[in-house]
Coordinates of N, CA and C in Angstrom, one line a residue:
M208 N -4.8 6.9 -9.5 CA -5.5 8.0 -8.9 C -5.0 8.3 -7.5
Y209 N -4.4 9.5 -7.3 CA -3.8 9.9 -6.0 C -4.9 10.1 -5.0
G210 N -4.8 9.6 -3.8 CA -5.7 9.8 -2.8 C -6.8 8.8 -2.7
L211 N -6.9 7.9 -3.7 CA -8.0 6.9 -3.7 C -7.8 5.9 -2.5
R212 N -6.6 5.5 -2.2 CA -6.4 4.6 -1.1 C -6.9 5.2 0.2
E213 N -6.6 6.5 0.4 CA -7.1 7.1 1.6 C -8.6 7.2 1.7
K214 N -9.3 7.4 0.5 CA -10.7 7.4 0.5 C -11.3 6.0 0.7
L215 N -10.6 5.0 0.2 CA -11.1 3.7 0.5 C -11.0 3.3 2.0
I216 N -9.9 3.8 2.6 CA -9.8 3.5 4.1 C -10.8 4.3 4.8
Q217 N -11.2 5.5 4.4 CA -12.2 6.2 5.1 C -13.6 5.5 4.9
E218 N -13.8 5.0 3.7 CA -15.0 4.2 3.4 C -15.1 3.0 4.3
Q219 N -13.9 2.3 4.5 CA -13.9 1.1 5.3 C -14.3 1.4 6.7
K220 N -13.8 2.5 7.3 CA -14.1 2.9 8.6 C -15.6 3.2 8.7
Y221 N -16.1 3.9 7.7 CA -17.6 4.3 7.7 C -18.4 3.0 7.7
L222 N -18.1 2.0 6.9 CA -18.8 0.8 6.8 C -18.7 0.0 8.1
E223 N -17.6 0.0 8.7 CA -17.4 -0.7 10.0 C -18.3 -0.1 11.1
E224 N -18.3 1.2 11.1 CA -19.2 1.9 12.1 C -20.7 1.6 11.8
L225 N -21.0 1.6 10.5 CA -22.4 1.3 10.1 C -22.8 -0.1 10.6
I226 N -21.9 -1.1 10.3 CA -22.2 -2.5 10.7 C -22.3 -2.6 12.2
M227 N -21.5 -1.9 13.0 CA -21.5 -2.0 14.4 C -22.8 -1.4 14.9
K228 N -23.2 -0.3 14.3 CA -24.5 0.4 14.8 C -25.7 -0.6 14.5
A229 N -25.7 -1.2 13.3 CA -26.8 -2.1 13.0 C -26.8 -3.3 13.9
Q230 N -25.6 -3.9 14.2 CA -25.5 -5.1 15.0 C -26.0 -4.7 16.5
N231 N -25.6 -3.6 17.0 CA -26.0 -3.2 18.3 C -27.5 -3.1 18.4
S232 N -28.1 -2.5 17.3 CA -29.6 -2.4 17.3 C -30.3 -3.7 17.2
L233 N -29.7 -4.7 16.5 CA -30.2 -6.0 16.3 C -30.2 -6.8 17.6
S234 N -29.3 -6.4 18.5 CA -29.2 -7.2 19.7 C -30.4 -7.0 20.7
I235 N -31.2 -6.0 20.4 CA -32.3 -5.7 21.3 C -33.7 -5.8 20.7
V236 N -33.8 -6.4 19.5 CA -35.1 -6.6 18.8 C -35.7 -7.9 19.1
P237 N -37.0 -8.1 18.9 CA -37.7 -9.3 19.1 C -37.2 -10.4 18.1
E238 N -37.3 -11.7 18.5 CA -37.0 -12.7 17.6 C -38.1 -12.8 16.5
G239 N -37.7 -13.6 15.4 CA -38.7 -13.7 14.3 C -38.6 -12.6 13.3
H240 N -39.6 -12.6 12.4 CA -39.7 -11.6 11.3 C -41.1 -11.2 11.1
L241 N -41.3 -10.1 10.3 CA -42.6 -9.6 10.0 C -43.1 -10.1 8.7
R242 N -44.4 -10.5 8.6 CA -45.1 -10.8 7.4 C -46.2 -9.8 7.2
I243 N -46.3 -9.2 6.0 CA -47.4 -8.2 5.7 C -48.3 -8.8 4.7
S244 N -49.6 -8.7 5.0 CA -50.6 -9.2 4.1 C -51.6 -8.0 3.8
K245 N -52.0 -7.9 2.6 CA -52.9 -6.9 2.2 C -54.1 -7.5 1.4
D246 N -55.3 -7.2 1.9 CA -56.5 -7.8 1.3 C -57.6 -6.7 1.3
K247 N -58.0 -6.3 0.1 CA -59.0 -5.3 -0.1 C -58.6 -4.0 0.6
N248 N -57.4 -3.6 0.3 CA -56.8 -2.4 0.8 C -56.6 -2.3 2.4
R249 N -56.8 -3.5 3.0 CA -56.6 -3.6 4.4 C -55.3 -4.3 4.7
V250 N -54.4 -3.7 5.4 CA -53.1 -4.2 5.7 C -53.1 -4.9 7.1
R251 N -52.6 -6.1 7.1 CA -52.4 -6.9 8.3 C -51.0 -7.3 8.5
Y252 N -50.5 -7.2 9.8 CA -49.2 -7.6 10.1 C -49.2 -8.9 11.0
Y253 N -48.2 -9.7 10.7 CA -48.1 -11.0 11.4 C -46.6 -11.2 11.9
H254 N -46.6 -11.8 13.1 CA -45.3 -12.0 13.7 C -44.9 -13.5 13.5
C255 N -43.9 -13.7 12.6 CA -43.5 -15.1 12.3 C -42.2 -15.5 13.1
V256 N -42.4 -16.6 13.8 CA -41.2 -17.1 14.6 C -40.8 -18.5 14.1
N257 N -41.8 -19.4 14.2 CA -41.5 -20.8 13.8 C -42.3 -21.3 12.7
D258 N -43.1 -20.4 12.1 CA -43.9 -20.8 11.0 C -44.0 -19.7 10.0
R259 N -44.4 -19.9 8.8 CA -44.4 -18.9 7.7 C -45.6 -18.0 7.8
F260 N -46.7 -18.4 8.4 CA -47.8 -17.5 8.5 C -47.8 -16.6 9.7
G261 N -47.3 -17.0 10.8 CA -47.2 -16.2 11.9 C -48.5 -15.9 12.7
T262 N -48.3 -15.1 13.7 CA -49.4 -14.7 14.6 C -49.8 -13.3 14.3
Y263 N -51.1 -13.0 14.2 CA -51.6 -11.7 13.8 C -51.2 -10.7 14.9
I264 N -50.8 -9.5 14.4 CA -50.4 -8.4 15.4 C -51.5 -7.4 15.4
P265 N -52.2 -7.3 16.5 CA -53.3 -6.3 16.5 C -52.8 -4.8 16.5
K266 N -53.7 -3.9 16.2 CA -53.3 -2.5 16.1 C -52.7 -2.0 17.5
S267 N -53.3 -2.6 18.5 CA -52.9 -2.2 19.9 C -51.4 -2.5 20.1
N268 N -50.8 -3.4 19.3 CA -49.4 -3.8 19.5 C -48.6 -3.4 18.2
G269 N -49.0 -2.2 17.7 CA -48.3 -1.7 16.5 C -46.8 -1.5 16.7
Q270 N -46.3 -1.3 17.9 CA -44.9 -1.2 18.2 C -44.1 -2.4 17.8
L271 N -44.7 -3.6 18.0 CA -44.1 -4.8 17.6 C -43.8 -4.9 16.1
A272 N -44.8 -4.5 15.3 CA -44.7 -4.5 13.8 C -43.5 -3.5 13.4
K273 N -43.4 -2.4 14.1 CA -42.4 -1.4 13.8 C -41.0 -2.0 14.1
Q274 N -40.9 -2.7 15.2 CA -39.6 -3.3 15.7 C -39.2 -4.4 14.7
L275 N -40.1 -5.2 14.2 CA -39.8 -6.2 13.3 C -39.4 -5.7 11.9
A276 N -40.1 -4.6 11.5 CA -39.8 -4.0 10.2 C -38.4 -3.4 10.3
Q277 N -38.1 -2.7 11.4 CA -36.8 -2.1 11.6 C -35.7 -3.1 11.7
K278 N -36.0 -4.3 12.3 CA -35.0 -5.4 12.3 C -34.6 -5.8 10.9
A279 N -35.6 -6.0 10.1 CA -35.4 -6.5 8.7 C -34.5 -5.4 8.0
Y280 N -34.8 -4.2 8.2 CA -34.0 -3.1 7.6 C -32.6 -3.2 8.0
Y281 N -32.4 -3.3 9.4 CA -31.0 -3.3 9.9 C -30.2 -4.5 9.3
M282 N -30.9 -5.7 9.2 CA -30.3 -6.9 8.7 C -29.8 -6.7 7.3
T283 N -30.7 -6.0 6.5 CA -30.3 -5.8 5.1 C -29.2 -4.8 4.9
V284 N -29.2 -3.8 5.8 CA -28.1 -2.8 5.8 C -26.8 -3.5 6.2
A285 N -26.8 -4.3 7.2 CA -25.6 -4.9 7.7 C -25.0 -5.9 6.6
K286 N -25.9 -6.6 6.0 CA -25.5 -7.6 4.9 C -24.9 -6.8 3.8
K287 N -25.5 -5.8 3.3 CA -25.0 -5.0 2.2 C -23.6 -4.3 2.6
A288 N -23.6 -3.8 3.8 CA -22.3 -3.1 4.2 C -21.2 -4.1 4.4
E289 N -21.5 -5.3 4.9 CA -20.4 -6.3 5.0 C -19.9 -6.8 3.7
K290 N -20.8 -6.9 2.7 CA -20.4 -7.2 1.3 C -19.4 -6.2 0.8
R291 N -19.8 -4.9 0.9 CA -19.0 -3.9 0.4 C -17.7 -3.8 1.2
L292 N -17.7 -4.0 2.5 CA -16.5 -3.9 3.3 C -15.5 -5.0 2.9
N293 N -16.0 -6.2 2.6 CA -15.1 -7.2 2.2 C -14.4 -6.9 0.8
Q294 N -15.2 -6.3 -0.1 CA -14.7 -5.9 -1.3 C -13.6 -4.8 -1.2
I295 N -13.9 -3.8 -0.3 CA -12.9 -2.7 -0.1 C -11.7 -3.2 0.5
K296 N -11.8 -4.2 1.5 CA -10.6 -4.7 2.1 C -9.7 -5.4 1.1
K297 N -10.3 -6.1 0.2 CA -9.5 -6.8 -0.8 C -8.8 -5.8 -1.8
I298 N -9.5 -4.7 -2.1 CA -8.9 -3.7 -3.0 C -7.7 -3.1 -2.3
I299 N -7.9 -2.7 -1.0 CA -6.9 -2.0 -0.2 C -5.7 -2.9 -0.1
K300 N -5.9 -4.1 0.1 CA -4.8 -5.1 0.3 C -3.9 -5.1 -0.9
D301 N -4.4 -4.9 -2.1 CA -3.7 -5.1 -3.4 C -3.6 -3.8 -4.2
Y302 N -3.8 -2.6 -3.5 CA -3.9 -1.4 -4.3 C -2.9 -0.4 -3.8
S303 N -2.3 0.3 -4.7 CA -1.4 1.4 -4.4 C -1.7 2.6 -5.3
D304 N -1.8 3.8 -4.8 CA -2.0 5.0 -5.6 C -1.0 5.2 -6.7
N305 N 0.2 4.6 -6.5 CA 1.3 4.9 -7.4 C 1.5 3.7 -8.4
E306 N 0.6 2.7 -8.4 CA 0.9 1.5 -9.1 C 1.2 1.7 -10.6
I307 N 0.4 2.6 -11.2 CA 0.6 2.8 -12.7 C 1.9 3.6 -12.9
E308 N 2.1 4.6 -12.1 CA 3.4 5.3 -12.2 C 4.6 4.4 -11.9
D309 N 4.5 3.5 -11.0 CA 5.6 2.6 -10.6 C 6.0 1.7 -11.8
V310 N 5.0 1.4 -12.7 CA 5.4 0.6 -13.9 C 6.5 1.3 -14.6
F311 N 6.5 2.6 -14.7 CA 7.5 3.4 -15.4 C 8.7 3.6 -14.5
T312 N 8.5 4.1 -13.3 CA 9.6 4.4 -12.4 C 10.5 3.2 -12.0
N313 N 9.9 2.0 -12.1 CA 10.7 0.8 -11.7 C 11.5 0.2 -12.9
L314 N 11.3 0.9 -14.1 CA 12.1 0.4 -15.2 C 13.6 0.8 -15.0
H315 N 14.5 0.1 -15.6 CA 15.9 0.4 -15.6 C 16.0 1.8 -16.3
K316 N 17.0 2.6 -15.9 CA 17.2 3.9 -16.4 C 17.3 3.9 -17.9
E317 N 18.0 2.9 -18.4 CA 18.2 2.9 -19.9 C 16.9 2.6 -20.6
R318 N 16.1 1.8 -20.0 CA 14.8 1.5 -20.6 C 13.8 2.7 -20.5
Q319 N 13.9 3.4 -19.3 CA 13.1 4.6 -19.1 C 13.4 5.6 -20.3
S320 N 14.6 5.7 -20.7 CA 15.0 6.7 -21.7 C 14.3 6.4 -23.1
L321 N 13.8 5.2 -23.2 CA 13.2 4.8 -24.5 C 11.7 4.8 -24.4
V322 N 11.1 5.0 -23.2 CA 9.7 4.9 -23.0 C 9.1 6.2 -22.6
T323 N 7.9 6.5 -23.2 CA 7.1 7.7 -22.8 C 6.0 7.2 -21.9
P324 N 6.0 7.6 -20.6 CA 4.9 7.1 -19.7 C 3.5 7.5 -20.2
I325 N 2.5 6.7 -20.0 CA 1.2 6.9 -20.5 C 0.6 8.2 -19.9
E326 N 1.0 8.5 -18.6 CA 0.7 9.7 -18.0 C 2.0 10.3 -17.3
P327 N 2.1 11.6 -17.2 CA 3.3 12.2 -16.6 C 3.4 11.6 -15.1
T328 N 4.6 11.3 -14.8 CA 4.9 10.9 -13.4 C 4.8 12.1 -12.5
W329 N 4.7 11.9 -11.2 CA 4.7 13.0 -10.2 C 5.9 13.9 -10.3
N330 N 7.1 13.3 -10.5 CA 8.3 14.0 -10.6 C 8.3 14.9 -11.9
Q331 N 7.7 14.4 -13.0 CA 7.6 15.2 -14.2 C 6.7 16.4 -14.0
I332 N 5.6 16.1 -13.3 CA 4.6 17.1 -13.0 C 5.2 18.3 -12.2
V333 N 5.9 17.9 -11.1 CA 6.6 18.8 -10.3 C 7.6 19.6 -11.0
T334 N 8.4 18.9 -11.8 CA 9.5 19.6 -12.6 C 8.9 20.7 -13.5
K335 N 7.8 20.3 -14.2 CA 7.1 21.3 -15.1 C 6.5 22.4 -14.4
W336 N 6.0 22.1 -13.2 CA 5.4 23.2 -12.3 C 6.5 24.2 -11.9
Y337 N 7.6 23.7 -11.5 CA 8.7 24.6 -11.1 C 9.3 25.4 -12.3
E338 N 9.1 24.8 -13.5 CA 9.7 25.5 -14.7 C 8.8 26.7 -15.1
E339 N 7.6 26.8 -14.6 CA 6.7 27.9 -14.9 C 7.3 29.2 -14.2
E340 N 7.7 30.1 -15.0 CA 8.3 31.4 -14.5 C 7.2 32.3 -14.0
Y341 N 7.5 33.0 -13.0 CA 6.6 34.1 -12.4 C 7.4 35.2 -11.8
Q342 N 6.8 36.3 -11.6 CA 7.4 37.5 -11.0 C 6.8 37.7 -9.6
G343 N 7.5 37.5 -8.5 CA 6.9 37.7 -7.2 C 7.0 39.2 -6.8
K344 N 6.7 39.5 -5.6 CA 6.8 40.9 -5.1 C 8.3 41.2 -4.8
G345 N 8.6 42.4 -5.0 CA 10.0 42.8 -4.8 C 10.2 43.1 -3.3
F346 N 11.5 43.3 -2.9 CA 11.8 43.6 -1.5 C 12.3 45.0 -1.4
Q347 N 11.9 45.8 -0.5 CA 12.3 47.1 -0.3 C 13.8 47.1 0.2
E348 N 14.5 48.2 -0.2 CA 15.9 48.3 0.2 C 16.0 48.4 1.7
G349 N 16.9 47.7 2.2 CA 17.2 47.8 3.7 C 16.4 46.7 4.5
T350 N 15.6 45.9 3.7 CA 14.8 44.8 4.4 C 15.8 43.7 4.7
A351 N 15.6 43.1 5.9 CA 16.5 42.0 6.3 C 16.5 40.9 5.3
V352 N 17.6 40.3 5.1 CA 17.7 39.2 4.1 C 17.6 37.9 4.9
I353 N 16.5 37.2 4.7 CA 16.2 35.9 5.3 C 16.1 34.8 4.2
L354 N 16.9 33.8 4.3 CA 17.0 32.8 3.2 C 16.5 31.5 3.7
T355 N 15.7 30.8 2.9 CA 15.3 29.4 3.3 C 16.4 28.4 2.9
E356 N 16.2 27.2 3.4 CA 17.1 26.1 3.0 C 17.2 25.9 1.5
K357 N 16.1 26.2 0.8 CA 16.1 26.1 -0.6 C 16.9 27.2 -1.3
G358 N 17.2 28.2 -0.5 CA 18.0 29.3 -1.1 C 17.2 30.5 -1.5
E359 N 15.9 30.6 -1.2 CA 15.1 31.7 -1.7 C 14.9 32.7 -0.5
R360 N 14.6 33.9 -0.9 CA 14.5 35.0 0.1 C 13.0 35.1 0.5
V361 N 12.8 35.2 1.8 CA 11.4 35.4 2.3 C 11.4 36.6 3.2
R362 N 10.2 37.0 3.7 CA 10.1 38.2 4.4 C 10.2 38.1 5.9
S363 N 10.0 36.9 6.4 CA 9.9 36.7 7.9 C 10.5 35.4 8.3
K364 N 10.8 35.3 9.6 CA 11.4 34.0 10.1 C 10.3 33.0 10.1
S365 N 9.0 33.4 10.4 CA 7.9 32.4 10.4 C 7.7 31.8 9.0
E366 N 7.9 32.6 8.0 CA 7.7 32.1 6.6 C 8.9 31.1 6.3
K367 N 10.1 31.5 6.8 CA 11.2 30.6 6.6 C 11.0 29.2 7.3
I368 N 10.4 29.3 8.5 CA 10.1 28.0 9.2 C 9.2 27.1 8.4
L369 N 8.1 27.7 7.9 CA 7.2 27.0 7.1 C 7.8 26.5 5.8
A370 N 8.5 27.3 5.1 CA 9.1 26.9 3.8 C 10.1 25.8 4.0
D371 N 10.9 25.9 5.1 CA 11.9 24.8 5.4 C 11.2 23.5 5.7
L372 N 10.1 23.6 6.4 CA 9.3 22.4 6.8 C 8.8 21.7 5.5
F373 N 8.2 22.5 4.6 CA 7.7 21.9 3.4 C 8.9 21.3 2.6
Y374 N 10.0 22.0 2.6 CA 11.2 21.5 1.8 C 11.7 20.2 2.4
K375 N 11.8 20.1 3.7 CA 12.2 18.9 4.3 C 11.3 17.7 4.1
R376 N 10.0 18.0 3.9 CA 9.0 16.9 3.7 C 8.8 16.7 2.2
N377 N 9.6 17.3 1.4 CA 9.5 17.1 -0.1 C 8.1 17.5 -0.6
I378 N 7.5 18.6 0.0 CA 6.3 19.1 -0.5 C 6.6 20.3 -1.4
P379 N 6.2 20.2 -2.7 CA 6.6 21.2 -3.7 C 5.8 22.5 -3.3
Y380 N 6.6 23.6 -3.2 CA 6.0 24.9 -2.9 C 6.7 26.0 -3.7
Q381 N 6.0 27.1 -3.9 CA 6.6 28.3 -4.5 C 6.2 29.5 -3.6
Y382 N 7.1 30.4 -3.5 CA 7.0 31.6 -2.6 C 6.4 32.8 -3.3
E383 N 5.3 33.3 -2.8 CA 4.7 34.6 -3.3 C 4.5 34.5 -4.9
K384 N 3.9 33.3 -5.3 CA 3.6 33.2 -6.7 C 2.3 33.9 -6.9
P385 N 2.2 34.8 -7.9 CA 1.0 35.6 -8.1 C -0.2 34.8 -8.4
L386 N -1.4 35.2 -7.9 CA -2.6 34.6 -8.2 C -3.7 35.7 -8.5
Y387 N -4.3 35.6 -9.7 CA -5.3 36.6 -10.0 C -6.7 36.1 -9.6
L388 N -7.4 37.0 -8.9 CA -8.7 36.7 -8.5 C -9.6 37.9 -9.0
Q389 N -10.8 37.5 -9.5 CA -11.6 38.6 -10.2 C -12.0 39.6 -9.2
V390 N -12.3 39.2 -7.9 CA -12.7 40.2 -6.9 C -11.5 41.0 -6.3
Y391 N -10.4 40.3 -6.1 CA -9.3 40.9 -5.4 C -8.2 41.4 -6.3
G392 N -8.2 41.0 -7.6 CA -7.1 41.3 -8.4 C -6.0 40.4 -8.2
T393 N -4.7 40.8 -8.4 CA -3.6 39.9 -8.2 C -3.1 40.0 -6.8
I394 N -3.0 38.8 -6.2 CA -2.6 38.7 -4.8 C -1.3 37.8 -4.8
Y395 N -0.6 37.8 -3.7 CA 0.6 37.0 -3.6 C 0.6 36.1 -2.3
P396 N 0.0 35.0 -2.4 CA 0.0 34.1 -1.2 C 1.4 33.8 -0.8
D397 N 1.6 33.7 0.5 CA 2.9 33.4 1.1 C 3.5 32.2 0.4
L398 N 2.7 31.1 0.4 CA 3.2 29.8 -0.2 C 2.1 29.2 -1.1
T399 N 2.5 28.8 -2.2 CA 1.6 28.0 -3.1 C 2.1 26.6 -3.1
I400 N 1.3 25.6 -2.7 CA 1.7 24.2 -2.5 C 1.1 23.4 -3.6
L401 N 1.8 22.5 -4.2 CA 1.3 21.6 -5.2 C 1.0 20.3 -4.5
S402 N -0.3 20.0 -4.4 CA -0.8 18.8 -3.6 C -0.8 17.6 -4.5
K403 N -0.1 16.5 -4.2 CA -0.2 15.3 -5.0 C -1.5 14.6 -4.7
R404 N -2.0 14.6 -3.5 CA -3.2 13.9 -3.2 C -4.4 14.6 -3.9
L405 N -4.5 15.9 -3.9 CA -5.6 16.6 -4.5 C -5.4 16.9 -6.0
G406 N -4.2 16.9 -6.4 CA -3.9 17.2 -7.8 C -4.2 18.6 -8.2
E407 N -3.9 19.5 -7.2 CA -4.2 20.9 -7.5 C -3.3 21.8 -6.5
E408 N -3.3 23.1 -6.8 CA -2.5 24.0 -5.9 C -3.4 24.4 -4.7
I409 N -2.6 24.5 -3.6 CA -3.2 25.0 -2.3 C -2.5 26.2 -1.9
Y410 N -3.2 27.2 -1.4 CA -2.6 28.5 -1.1 C -2.5 28.6 0.5
W411 N -1.4 29.0 0.9 CA -1.1 29.2 2.4 C -0.8 30.7 2.6
E412 N -1.6 31.4 3.3 CA -1.4 32.7 3.7 C -1.1 32.7 5.2
H413 N 0.1 32.9 5.7 CA 0.5 32.7 7.1 C -0.4 33.5 8.0
E414 N -0.6 34.8 7.7 CA -1.4 35.7 8.6 C -2.9 35.6 8.4
G415 N -3.3 34.9 7.2 CA -4.7 34.8 6.9 C -5.4 36.2 6.8
V416 N -4.7 37.1 6.0 CA -5.1 38.5 5.9 C -6.4 38.7 5.2
S417 N -6.9 37.8 4.4 CA -8.2 38.0 3.7 C -9.1 36.8 3.9
D418 N -10.4 37.0 3.6 CA -11.3 35.9 3.8 C -11.0 34.8 2.8
F419 N -10.6 35.2 1.6 CA -10.3 34.1 0.6 C -9.1 33.3 1.1
M420 N -8.0 33.9 1.5 CA -6.8 33.1 1.8 C -7.1 32.3 3.1
S421 N -7.8 32.8 4.0 CA -8.1 32.0 5.2 C -8.9 30.8 5.0
C422 N -9.6 30.7 3.8 CA -10.4 29.6 3.5 C -9.6 28.6 2.6
H423 N -8.4 28.9 2.3 CA -7.6 28.0 1.4 C -6.2 27.6 2.0
K424 N -6.2 27.6 3.3 CA -5.0 27.0 4.0 C -5.1 25.5 3.9
C425 N -3.9 24.9 4.1 CA -3.9 23.4 4.0 C -3.3 22.9 5.2
D426 N -3.5 21.6 5.5 CA -2.7 20.9 6.5 C -1.7 20.0 5.8
F427 N -0.7 19.6 6.6 CA 0.4 18.8 6.0 C -0.1 17.5 5.4
A428 N -1.1 16.9 5.9 CA -1.5 15.6 5.3 C -2.1 15.8 4.0
S429 N -2.8 16.9 3.8 CA -3.5 17.1 2.5 C -2.5 17.6 1.4
C430 N -1.3 17.9 1.7 CA -0.4 18.4 0.7 C 0.3 17.3 0.0
H431 N 0.3 16.1 0.6 CA 1.1 15.0 0.0 C 0.3 14.3 -1.1

């Protein structure tokens, strides 16, 4: 699953922040724990330090009961978060997004020719994506010829800069690939990027000329 490692790392950071927050809160709470007793619908709170029964907490000191209850909550949260954090660290240490694909790609070329991968490899997906034919917008006669490093014609130097950047970073893209939208009809985003991490197409409109396209730009990290 592409992108799972990144999600695990994000979850690790979240849990670490959660544990730190709980531990900081635990550093200022009273010692001992809370015991709750209920008799004939009457609830009583007790502060237990060195014995199991504890000292009765009067209503006038209700803040102490709240602090002890909050303490128990933070301790449970920290314990649960630490357990999950240790599990995630173990997974991250031994996990790669490409491990299933690598079983095939690490085979000798002769053996690869005899094997059909259980799922298409990323290179196979990209190859098939590029093989999909489409008709982009034409160029008016007399328009300056600007070519990308991949050899395709674009309309502006800024588009060439972006296209060349994607090309150098091995990010699959197609120029002015038509996209049909029910509201807008057929539009031609400047660049359509195939994201390995997201497993879907991302549309980049350099000028952000419509509300739709301005909401579907991507950053370089999300394209991989």
